[in-house]
Coordinates of N, CA and C in Angstrom, one line a residue:
X15 N 111.9 94.7 95.8 CA 110.6 94.4 94.7 C 110.0 95.7 93.9
X16 N 109.8 95.5 92.7 CA 109.1 96.6 91.9 C 107.8 96.9 92.8
X17 N 107.6 98.1 92.5 CA 106.4 98.4 93.0 C 105.1 98.3 91.8
X18 N 103.8 98.4 91.9 CA 102.8 98.1 91.3 C 103.0 99.5 89.9
X19 N 103.4 100.2 89.6 CA 103.8 100.6 88.7 C 104.9 100.3 87.5
X20 N 105.5 100.0 88.3 CA 106.6 99.2 87.4 C 106.3 98.0 87.3
X21 N 105.6 97.2 87.8 CA 105.3 95.9 87.3 C 104.0 95.6 85.9
X22 N 103.5 97.2 86.0 CA 102.5 97.4 84.9 C 103.0 98.0 84.0
X23 N 104.3 98.6 84.0 CA 105.2 99.0 82.6 C 105.9 97.8 82.3
X24 N 106.6 96.9 83.0 CA 107.1 95.9 82.7 C 106.1 95.0 81.7
X25 N 105.1 94.7 82.5 CA 103.9 93.6 81.5 C 103.2 94.9 80.4
X26 N 103.3 95.9 80.1 CA 103.1 96.8 79.2 C 104.1 96.4 77.8
X27 N 105.3 96.5 78.9 CA 106.4 96.5 77.4 C 106.4 94.9 76.6
X28 N 106.3 94.0 77.5 CA 106.2 92.8 77.4 C 105.2 92.4 76.2
X29 N 104.0 92.5 76.3 CA 102.9 92.8 75.7 C 103.2 93.4 74.5
X30 N 103.8 94.8 74.5 CA 104.0 95.4 73.2 C 104.7 94.4 72.2
X31 N 105.9 94.0 73.2 CA 107.0 93.2 72.2 C 106.5 91.9 71.6
X32 N 105.3 91.2 72.1 CA 105.2 90.4 71.7 C 104.0 90.8 70.6
X33 N 103.4 91.7 70.5 CA 102.2 91.8 69.7 C 103.6 92.3 68.5
X34 N 104.4 93.0 68.5 CA 105.5 93.2 67.4 C 105.9 92.2 66.8
X35 N 106.1 91.0 67.3 CA 106.3 90.1 66.8 C 105.5 89.5 66.3
X36 N 104.4 89.4 66.9 CA 103.0 88.7 66.0 C 102.9 89.1 64.6
X37 N 102.7 90.5 64.6 CA 102.7 91.6 63.6 C 103.6 91.7 62.3
X38 N 105.3 91.0 62.9 CA 106.1 90.7 62.1 C 105.7 89.4 61.3
X39 N 105.4 88.4 61.9 CA 105.2 87.0 61.2 C 104.2 87.3 60.4
X40 N 103.0 88.0 60.9 CA 102.1 87.7 60.0 C 102.4 88.6 58.9
X41 N 102.8 89.6 58.6 CA 103.6 90.3 57.5 C 104.4 89.4 56.8
X42 N 105.5 89.0 57.3 CA 106.0 87.8 56.7 C 105.4 86.7 55.7
X43 N 104.2 86.3 56.7 CA 103.7 85.0 56.0 C 102.6 85.4 54.9
X44 N 102.0 86.5 54.7 CA 101.3 87.7 53.9 C 102.3 87.8 52.6
X45 N 103.5 88.2 52.6 CA 104.2 88.7 51.9 C 104.7 87.4 51.0
X46 N 104.9 86.2 51.7 CA 105.2 85.2 51.3 C 104.2 84.4 50.4
X47 N 103.0 84.7 50.8 CA 102.0 83.8 50.2 C 101.4 84.8 48.9
X48 N 101.7 85.7 48.5 CA 101.4 86.8 47.7 C 102.6 86.8 46.6
X49 N 103.6 86.1 47.2 CA 104.8 86.4 46.0 C 104.7 85.3 45.2
X50 N 104.8 85.4 43.8 CA 104.7 83.9 43.3 C 106.2 84.1 42.8
X51 N 106.4 82.7 42.3 CA 107.9 82.6 42.4 C 108.2 81.0 42.7
X52 N 109.6 81.3 43.2 CA 110.1 79.9 44.0 C 110.1 79.9 45.4
X53 N 109.6 78.1 45.9 CA 109.0 78.0 47.0 C 110.4 78.1 48.0
X54 N 110.3 77.6 49.3 CA 111.7 77.6 49.8 C 111.9 76.2 49.5
X55 N 111.0 75.0 49.3 CA 111.8 73.8 49.3 C 111.6 73.6 47.8
X56 N 112.4 74.6 46.8 CA 112.6 74.3 45.4 C 111.9 74.3 44.5
X57 N 110.8 74.1 44.9 CA 109.6 74.0 43.6 C 109.3 75.3 43.3
X58 N 108.7 75.3 41.9 CA 108.5 76.5 41.4 C 107.2 76.7 41.6
X59 N 106.8 77.9 41.9 CA 105.1 77.8 41.6 C 104.5 79.0 40.6
X60 N 103.5 78.2 40.2 CA 103.1 79.1 39.2 C 102.1 80.5 39.6
X61 N 101.2 81.0 39.1 CA 100.4 82.0 39.3 C 99.0 81.4 38.6
X62 N 97.8 82.0 38.9 CA 96.4 81.8 38.7 C 95.8 80.6 38.6
X63 N 95.4 80.3 37.8 CA 94.4 78.9 37.6 C 95.4 77.6 38.2
X64 N 97.0 78.0 37.4 CA 97.9 76.7 37.2 C 98.4 76.2 38.7
X65 N 98.3 77.1 39.6 CA 98.8 77.5 41.4 C 98.2 75.9 41.7
X66 N 97.4 75.5 41.2 CA 96.7 74.4 42.2 C 96.7 73.1 41.3
X67 N 97.6 72.9 40.4 CA 97.9 71.8 39.5 C 99.5 71.1 39.8
X68 N 99.4 70.2 40.0 CA 101.2 69.4 40.1 C 101.7 69.9 38.9
X69 N 101.1 69.9 37.7 CA 101.6 69.3 36.1 C 100.4 70.3 35.5
X70 N 100.9 70.6 34.2 CA 100.4 71.3 33.5 C 100.8 71.2 31.9
X71 N 100.4 71.2 31.0 CA 100.4 71.4 29.7 C 100.7 72.1 29.3
X72 N 101.5 72.6 28.3 CA 101.8 74.4 28.0 C 101.3 74.0 26.4
X73 N 101.2 74.9 25.4 CA 101.1 75.1 24.4 C 101.9 74.6 23.2
X74 N 102.8 74.0 23.7 CA 103.9 73.1 23.0 C 103.7 71.7 23.0
X75 N 102.6 71.3 24.3 CA 102.6 70.0 24.7 C 103.1 69.5 25.4
X76 N 104.3 70.1 26.1 CA 105.0 69.5 26.7 C 104.6 69.7 28.1
X77 N 104.9 68.5 29.1 CA 104.3 68.8 30.4 C 105.3 69.3 31.6
X78 N 105.2 70.2 32.0 CA 105.6 71.1 32.9 C 105.3 70.7 34.6
X79 N 106.5 69.8 35.0 CA 105.9 69.1 36.2 C 106.8 70.1 37.5
X80 N 106.3 70.8 37.9 CA 106.8 71.4 39.2 C 107.6 70.6 40.6
X81 N 108.8 70.6 40.4 CA 109.6 69.1 41.0 C 111.1 70.7 41.9
X82 N 111.6 69.4 42.5 CA 112.6 70.1 43.0 C 113.6 69.2 42.2
X83 N 114.9 70.2 42.0 CA 116.2 69.7 41.2 C 116.5 67.9 41.5
X84 N 116.4 67.7 42.9 CA 116.4 66.0 43.3 C 115.4 65.3 42.6
X85 N 114.2 65.6 42.6 CA 113.2 65.3 41.7 C 113.1 64.8 40.3
X86 N 113.6 65.9 39.7 CA 114.0 65.7 38.4 C 114.9 65.1 38.1
X87 N 116.2 64.9 38.8 CA 117.3 64.0 38.6 C 117.0 62.2 39.2
X88 N 116.0 62.3 39.8 CA 115.8 60.8 40.7 C 114.9 60.4 39.2
X89 N 113.6 61.4 38.9 CA 112.6 60.7 38.1 C 112.5 60.9 36.6
X90 N 112.9 62.3 36.4 CA 112.9 62.6 34.9 C 114.3 62.3 34.4
X91 N 115.0 62.3 34.7 CA 116.5 62.5 33.9 C 116.8 61.1 33.5
X92 N 116.4 59.9 34.3 CA 116.6 58.4 33.6 C 115.7 58.5 32.8
X93 N 114.4 59.2 32.4 CA 113.3 58.8 31.2 C 113.7 59.3 30.1
X94 N 114.6 60.6 30.4 CA 115.0 61.3 29.2 C 116.4 60.7 28.7
X95 N 117.2 60.2 29.8 CA 118.1 59.3 29.1 C 117.6 58.4 28.4
X96 N 116.9 57.5 28.8 CA 116.5 56.1 28.2 C 115.6 56.7 26.6
X97 N 115.0 57.7 26.6 CA 114.9 58.5 25.5 C 116.0 58.6 24.5
X98 N 116.7 59.1 24.6 CA 118.0 59.6 24.1 C 118.8 58.5 23.4
X99 N 119.0 57.4 24.2 CA 119.9 56.2 23.7 C 118.4 55.1 23.0
X100 N 117.3 55.5 23.1 CA 116.5 54.4 22.3 C 116.9 54.7 20.8
X101 N 117.6 54.3 20.0 CA 118.1 54.8 18.8 C 117.3 54.1 18.1
X102 N 116.5 52.9 18.1 CA 115.7 52.6 17.4 C 113.9 52.5 17.2
X103 N 113.8 53.5 18.8 CA 112.5 53.2 19.1 C 111.9 54.9 17.6
X104 N 110.7 53.8 17.1 CA 110.0 55.2 16.2 C 109.2 56.4 16.7
X105 N 109.2 56.4 18.3 CA 108.6 57.4 19.4 C 110.0 58.0 19.7
X106 N 111.0 57.9 19.2 CA 112.1 58.3 19.7 C 112.3 60.2 19.2
X107 N 111.7 60.8 18.7 CA 111.6 62.2 18.3 C 110.3 63.0 19.3
X108 N 109.4 62.2 19.0 CA 108.6 63.1 19.5 C 109.3 62.9 21.4
X109 N 110.0 61.9 21.9 CA 110.1 61.9 23.6 C 111.0 62.6 23.4
X110 N 111.9 62.9 22.8 CA 113.3 63.9 22.9 C 112.7 65.1 22.8
X111 N 111.6 65.6 21.9 CA 111.0 67.2 22.1 C 110.3 66.9 23.6
X112 N 110.0 66.1 24.2 CA 109.0 66.1 25.3 C 110.1 66.5 26.7
X113 N 111.1 65.8 26.6 CA 112.0 66.1 27.4 C 113.5 67.0 27.4
X114 N 113.8 67.0 26.1 CA 115.0 68.6 25.9 C 114.6 69.6 25.4
X115 N 115.1 70.4 25.0 CA 114.8 71.8 24.6 C 115.6 71.5 23.6
X116 N 115.0 72.2 22.2 CA 115.2 71.7 20.7 C 116.8 72.0 20.5
X117 N 117.4 72.7 20.8 CA 118.6 73.4 20.9 C 119.6 72.6 22.1
X118 N 119.3 71.9 23.1 CA 120.0 71.1 24.1 C 121.4 70.3 23.2
X119 N 122.5 70.4 23.7 CA 123.9 70.1 23.5 C 123.4 68.7 23.6
X120 N 124.2 67.9 22.5 CA 124.3 66.5 22.6 C 122.9 65.8 21.6
X121 N 122.1 66.5 21.0 CA 120.8 66.1 20.2 C 121.5 66.1 19.0
X122 N 122.7 66.6 18.8 CA 123.1 66.6 17.3 C 124.1 65.4 16.7
X123 N 124.2 64.4 17.9 CA 124.7 63.3 17.5 C 124.0 62.1 17.0
X124 N 124.3 61.9 16.1 CA 123.4 60.9 15.3 C 123.0 59.8 16.0
X125 N 121.9 58.9 15.9 CA 121.3 58.2 16.7 C 122.1 56.8 16.4
X126 N 122.7 56.5 15.7 CA 123.7 55.3 15.2 C 124.7 55.4 15.9
X127 N 125.0 56.7 16.4 CA 126.5 56.9 17.2 C 126.4 57.1 18.2
X128 N 125.3 56.6 19.0 CA 125.2 55.6 20.7 C 124.9 54.6 20.9
X129 N 125.7 54.1 21.9 CA 125.9 52.6 21.9 C 124.7 52.0 23.0
X130 N 124.4 51.1 22.8 CA 123.4 50.3 23.7 C 124.0 50.0 25.0
X131 N 123.1 50.3 26.1 CA 123.8 50.6 27.4 C 123.6 49.2 28.2
X132 N 124.4 49.3 29.1 CA 124.4 47.5 29.7 C 123.1 47.5 30.2
X133 N 122.3 48.4 31.0 CA 121.5 47.9 31.8 C 120.2 48.6 31.1
X134 N 118.7 47.7 31.8 CA 117.7 48.4 31.0 C 116.8 49.7 32.1
X135 N 117.2 49.5 33.2 CA 117.1 50.6 34.2 C 117.8 51.3 34.7
X136 N 117.6 52.7 34.3 CA 118.7 53.5 34.9 C 118.3 54.2 35.9
X137 N 119.2 55.0 36.7 CA 118.9 55.5 37.9 C 119.6 56.7 38.2
X138 N 119.0 57.7 38.5 CA 119.5 59.4 38.3 C 119.4 59.7 39.7
X139 N 120.6 60.8 40.1 CA 120.9 61.4 41.1 C 121.2 63.0 41.0
X140 N 120.7 63.4 42.2 CA 121.5 65.0 42.0 C 123.0 65.1 41.9
X141 N 123.6 66.1 40.8 CA 125.0 66.2 41.1 C 125.2 67.8 42.0
X142 N 124.3 68.5 41.3 CA 124.1 70.2 41.9 C 123.2 70.7 41.5
X143 N 122.7 71.7 42.2 CA 121.3 71.9 41.2 C 120.7 73.1 42.5
X144 N 120.0 74.1 41.7 CA 119.3 75.3 42.3 C 117.8 75.0 42.3
X145 N 117.2 76.2 42.1 CA 115.8 76.5 42.2 C 115.6 76.4 40.6
X146 N 116.6 76.8 39.8 CA 115.9 76.7 38.4 C 117.0 75.7 37.3
X147 N 118.0 75.5 38.1 CA 119.0 74.4 37.0 C 119.3 73.2 38.2
X148 N 120.0 72.5 37.3 CA 120.4 71.2 38.1 C 121.2 70.5 36.9
X149 N 122.4 69.6 37.6 CA 123.2 69.1 36.8 C 123.1 67.6 37.9
X150 N 122.0 66.5 36.7 CA 121.9 65.3 37.2 C 123.1 64.3 36.7
X151 N 123.1 63.1 37.2 CA 124.1 61.8 36.6 C 123.0 60.9 36.7
X152 N 123.3 59.9 35.5 CA 122.5 59.2 35.5 C 123.2 57.8 35.0
X153 N 123.3 56.3 35.9 CA 123.8 55.3 35.6 C 123.1 54.4 34.8
X154 N 123.7 54.3 33.6 CA 123.2 53.0 33.0 C 124.3 51.8 33.0
X155 N 125.0 51.2 33.8 CA 125.8 50.0 34.0 C 127.4 50.8 33.4
X156 N 127.6 51.7 32.8 CA 128.9 51.6 32.4 C 129.6 52.5 33.6
X157 N 130.9 52.1 33.3 CA 131.8 52.8 34.4 C 131.6 54.1 34.9
X158 N 131.4 55.1 34.1 CA 131.0 56.2 34.4 C 129.3 56.5 33.9
X159 N 129.0 57.9 34.7 CA 127.5 58.0 34.5 C 127.3 58.9 33.6
X160 N 126.3 59.1 32.7 CA 126.0 60.3 31.9 C 125.7 61.5 32.5
X161 N 126.0 62.8 32.2 CA 125.3 63.9 32.8 C 124.4 64.8 31.6
X162 N 123.4 65.1 32.4 CA 122.2 65.9 31.9 C 122.5 67.2 32.5
X163 N 122.3 68.3 32.3 CA 122.2 69.7 32.7 C 120.5 69.7 32.5
X164 N 120.1 70.5 33.1 CA 118.5 70.6 33.0 C 118.4 72.1 33.4
X165 N 117.4 72.8 32.9 CA 116.9 74.4 33.1 C 115.5 74.4 33.6
X166 N 115.1 75.0 34.2 CA 113.5 75.2 34.3 C 113.1 76.2 33.7
X167 N 112.1 76.1 32.5 CA 111.8 77.0 31.5 C 110.3 76.9 31.6
X168 N 109.6 77.7 30.6 CA 108.3 78.1 30.7 C 107.4 76.8 30.5
X169 N 108.1 75.9 29.9 CA 107.3 74.3 29.5 C 107.8 73.4 30.6
X170 N 108.7 74.1 31.9 CA 109.0 72.9 32.9 C 110.4 72.8 33.0
X171 N 110.8 71.8 33.4 CA 112.0 71.2 33.7 C 112.7 70.4 32.2
X172 N 113.5 71.0 31.5 CA 113.8 70.4 30.1 C 115.4 70.5 30.3
X173 N 116.0 69.5 29.6 CA 117.2 69.1 29.8 C 117.9 70.0 28.4
X174 N 118.9 70.8 29.2 CA 119.7 71.6 27.8 C 121.1 71.0 27.5
X175 N 121.7 70.1 28.3 CA 122.7 69.2 27.5 C 122.8 67.7 27.8
X176 N 123.2 66.9 27.2 CA 123.5 65.4 27.5 C 124.9 64.9 27.1
X177 N 125.8 64.7 27.9 CA 126.7 63.7 27.6 C 127.2 62.5 28.1
X178 N 127.7 61.6 27.0 CA 127.7 60.4 27.7 C 129.3 60.1 28.3
X179 N 130.0 59.3 29.4 CA 131.0 59.0 29.6 C 131.7 58.9 28.3
X180 N 133.0 59.1 28.6 CA 134.0 58.7 27.4 C 134.5 57.1 27.2
X181 N 134.3 56.2 27.9 CA 134.1 54.9 27.3 C 132.7 54.3 27.4
X182 N 132.1 53.8 26.3 CA 131.3 52.6 26.2 C 129.9 53.8 25.8
X183 N 130.0 55.0 26.0 CA 128.5 55.6 25.7 C 128.3 55.9 24.0
X184 N 129.2 56.0 23.0 CA 129.2 56.6 21.6 C 129.9 55.3 20.8
X185 N 129.3 55.0 20.1 CA 130.1 53.7 18.7 C 130.8 55.3 18.0
X186 N 132.2 54.2 18.0 CA 133.4 55.1 17.4 C 133.4 54.6 16.0
X187 N 133.2 53.1 15.5 CA 133.8 52.7 14.1 C 133.5 51.4 14.4
X188 N 133.0 50.9 13.1 CA 132.3 49.5 12.8 C 131.5 49.5 13.9
X189 N 130.5 50.0 14.4 CA 129.3 49.5 15.1 C 129.8 49.3 16.4
X190 N 131.2 49.1 17.1 CA 131.8 49.0 18.0 C 131.5 49.9 19.1
X191 N 131.4 49.7 20.5 CA 131.1 51.0 21.3 C 132.5 51.4 21.6
X192 N 132.7 52.5 21.7 CA 133.8 53.1 22.6 C 134.3 52.7 23.7
X193 N 135.5 51.8 23.6 CA 136.0 51.5 25.3 C 136.9 51.9 25.8
X194 N 137.6 53.1 24.8 CA 138.8 53.6 25.2 C 140.1 53.2 24.9
X195 N 140.3 51.7 24.9 CA 141.2 51.0 24.3 C 142.2 51.0 23.3
X196 N 141.3 51.5 22.1 CA 141.8 51.9 20.8 C 142.4 53.1 21.0
X197 N 142.5 54.2 22.3 CA 143.2 55.3 22.0 C 144.3 54.9 23.2
X198 N 144.1 53.9 24.0 CA 145.4 53.6 24.4 C 146.6 52.6 23.9
X199 N 145.8 51.8 22.6 CA 146.6 51.1 22.1 C 147.3 51.9 21.0
X200 N 146.7 53.1 20.7 CA 147.4 54.0 19.3 C 148.6 54.7 19.9
X201 N 148.3 54.9 21.4 CA 149.7 55.6 21.6 C 150.5 55.2 22.1
X202 N 150.9 53.7 22.3 CA 151.8 52.8 22.3 C 152.9 52.6 21.4

C-alpha cells in the first residue's frame, strides 16, 4: 500500500493531467471560435456583422445562402434548373443571374434548344461535395438526371456548369427532343 507521500504525488499528477486537458480543450475552443472560414458541418461562416445572418444580399443583388453542399443540391439546384429550362419565362434572364455565374458552362445553349421536361417538380440530390464545391444531380423525369456543378463564391453558392442527359434534354431538330433513337437509326 502506498504511503501518504506517494498518494499525494499520485493525486497531484492526476490533477495536473486533468488541468492540462482542460487547458487544451479551452484553447482549441477559443481558436475555433476566432477562426473565420468553413465550419465543421460544411457551412461557410462569414465575419463581422454578416455572421449572424443566414442569408445576405451582396452588391450584385444575388442571395448568398450559407448552406452545406447537400442543402444546395436538395434545395437550390432544382430551382436553378427550373429557371434554366423555363425557356418561355420573361423572368428567365434574372433568375439565371441569381443562380448561375455569368460564365457558367451551359448558359450558351439557346433557350429554344432546351426541351420541355416531363415533370413539373424537380428533385435534387448530392453526387459529390466538399466545403466549397458540389456536384448535384437533378431529376426531371428523364431517364437520366441533369448535372449541376456548384462553387461557393463571394455571392454564395452559384452554379458554374449545367449539363443535361443525352436523351431528352435538348431539342435536336424540328422542335423534337433528342431521344437518342436518331443516332442509333443512323448507325444501322
